[in-house]
Amino acid sequence: MDLIFQGIKKAFYLLVTFDPEVMGITLLSLRVSGTATLISLLLGISTGTLIALTQFPGKRFVVSLVNTGMGLPPVVVGLLVTIFLWRNGPLGFLGILYTPMAMILAQAVIATPIIMGITVAAIQQLPNKLRLQILALGATRVQMVWILIKEARLPLLAGVMAGFGGVVSEVGASIMVGGNIKGYTRVLTTATVMETSRGNFDVAIALGVILLMLAYTVNLILTTIQQKEKNR
Amino acid sequence: MNPTLPILEANHLRVEREGTLLLDIPSLKIEKGETLALIGPNGAGKTTLLQTFSLLITPFQGALFFNGKRVGTELSVLEYRRKLAMVFQEPLLFQTDVFNNVASGLKIRGIKKNEIHERVMEQLERFGISHLRNRSARTLSGGEAQRTNLARAFAIQPEFLFLDEPFASLDPPTRDSLLVDLESVLSHTKTTTLFATHERLEAVRLSDRVAVMNRGRIEQMGPPEEVMNDPATEFVASFLGIETMLKGKVVRKEGGTFVASISGKEIEAIGEVDCGEAVVLCIRPEDVTLSSSPLKEKTSARNVFTGRILRIVPLGPYQKVHLDCGFPLVAYITHPSQKTLSLTEGIEVKASFKATAVRVIKKG
């Protein structure tokens, strides 16, 4: 109990003193996971909408695949991305292994199926006739898709939260492709793992608390938007 | 523009799905400003027809013409769709407030903001929902939502309007008040309308022509009175029920009752009408009493006519008697009564019905 209390005290201290190392780690976490979530949003919502709105042979197979992807183990993603980015791997020429770029890539691979899966479900739950009504209102195909996405905005916001929550708390892939390099690729999760293994529980707890607060703040903002929309 | 050209024309329209024929319309012409009601049971093809005409169902065989221009070649699908408005049974409103719902078709067309405001307010006023303009569409009652839906359709000032059972899921009082409003809007805007319904009285009230559909085909099409009184096929007769519908003009009013002239004969009925107004009178066969002439007992029925029996058709426990009283009239009679009255085809009888038994449909 004392250990936890000490940790929380330390976390508070690190926060109010704006400890430069902790700040750097926190900001990197936010930057990497935020960028990965944005990329996943673009890919996930566009592809998810396309899957939901088109009929093609093997659609059920593809949707199952996406849904499986929602639970993709980060270590497996880390392994695959590492293999791809390895010096003599297919994407080795990029030379981005052990950089924040690689972490963004890995996290985007994790978050994209989550957002895609939720998008497919969100678009499919809209009434079928809504598409017809939008077209009958004179919409072009692009306008129709845009209106449908706007209609599904509440579940899509949930998708954003799930995607961001999934990657900001993920450690396996980040440590494999980022390498936990101090001041360069060290993020909250990888730092927590390291401090724990060193026995620095107070710092580890501090980092954990910051991670929780970060996740909470982002979700609070998104939830506020969602609830406001819902009560409109 | 050639005035004789129908606003909409379909040629050899066919829709098939997985080997099943959903729609087969060899030819259909819709004149500018008319209201055509599509009636028929569920699965008759009413919705398929409307969705094919609005190009929401593809592919289909055949051709559609708007003012003589072939849709898809001389007129793009998008241009064509922007001339029409569609109202479904479900309101299908967007998750925003009433104002923005009504504005949605105008926004899609990229119309300027102040013009949108003007046109939306006009429609909100017209459908009596101005006070709801900032309300979320989610919080509306069924009637309010369908009013918003209609306002959204009329806001784009469509060249023609498709209504797919727009009132089917509303309770009767709401339905009636909406029907009255729609009727007045239609008579004001003269918007060409295709209206699918399974309520035959709704169809008679709103339409200039009725098309009875069955299994993807139009079995009969014509003015409502003609279709009702002279069903072309057995299906039409059985679907419509057998009811006498007579078109006439109000000639006199006496207190709460009025007298309408129907092909030279005078029928008394009850209702709030004006002299000279066109009306359709509906008389249910079970409300018509037959007796052999001359009339023996006194009756409260004010409408007594002499008619010749044209046909007697057995109909379960009843006999259906078609009469010619100067106007067509249908009556039911039981087998024993037929025997006592010794009714046979060709003879003359007295037919009577009460003024209260006449249903009045105003045709403004």
Coordinates of C-alpha atoms in Angstrom, one line a residue, chain A residues 125-141 143 147 150-155 229-232, chain B residues 51 56 78 81-82 84-88 90-97 104-105 107-109 136 138 149 152 156 164:
Chain A
Q125 CA -26.7 -0.5 -38.7
L126 CA -28.0 2.6 -40.5
P127 CA -31.4 1.8 -42.1
N128 CA -31.0 0.5 -45.6
K129 CA -33.6 2.9 -47.0
L130 CA -31.6 5.9 -45.6
R131 CA -29.2 5.4 -48.6
L132 CA -32.1 5.5 -51.0
Q133 CA -33.5 8.6 -49.3
I134 CA -30.2 10.4 -49.5
L135 CA -29.9 9.5 -53.2
A136 CA -33.5 10.6 -53.8
L137 CA -32.6 13.9 -52.2
G138 CA -30.3 14.4 -55.1
A139 CA -27.0 13.5 -53.6
T140 CA -24.0 12.4 -55.6
R141 CA -22.3 9.2 -54.5
Q143 CA -22.3 13.3 -50.9
I147 CA -23.9 12.0 -45.1
K150 CA -22.1 11.9 -40.5
E151 CA -25.1 9.9 -39.6
A152 CA -22.9 7.2 -38.0
R153 CA -20.8 9.8 -36.2
L154 CA -21.7 8.6 -32.7
P155 CA -20.5 5.0 -33.0
E229 CA -24.4 15.2 -29.9
K230 CA -26.7 12.5 -28.4
N231 CA -28.8 15.0 -26.5
R232 CA -29.2 17.4 -29.4
Chain B
Q51 CA -38.1 3.1 -56.8
L56 CA -33.1 3.8 -57.0
L78 CA -28.2 12.9 -61.1
R81 CA -32.9 12.7 -59.5
R82 CA -32.6 16.3 -58.6
L84 CA -37.8 14.5 -57.9
A85 CA -38.6 14.1 -54.3
M86 CA -39.4 10.8 -52.5
V87 CA -41.2 10.3 -49.3
F88 CA -41.0 6.8 -47.7
E90 CA -40.5 5.7 -42.5
P91 CA -39.5 9.4 -42.0
L92 CA -35.8 8.6 -42.4
L93 CA -34.7 11.9 -40.9
F94 CA -31.2 12.9 -40.3
Q95 CA -29.7 13.2 -36.8
T96 CA -30.0 16.9 -36.6
D97 CA -32.7 19.5 -35.9
S104 CA -30.9 18.9 -46.5
G105 CA -32.0 18.6 -50.1
K107 CA -27.8 21.9 -49.1
I108 CA -27.0 18.9 -51.3
R109 CA -27.8 21.1 -54.3
S136 CA -33.9 17.3 -32.6
R138 CA -35.1 12.2 -32.7
N149 CA -40.3 14.6 -44.1
R152 CA -38.1 18.3 -46.8
I156 CA -36.6 21.3 -53.1
D164 CA -44.6 5.4 -50.8

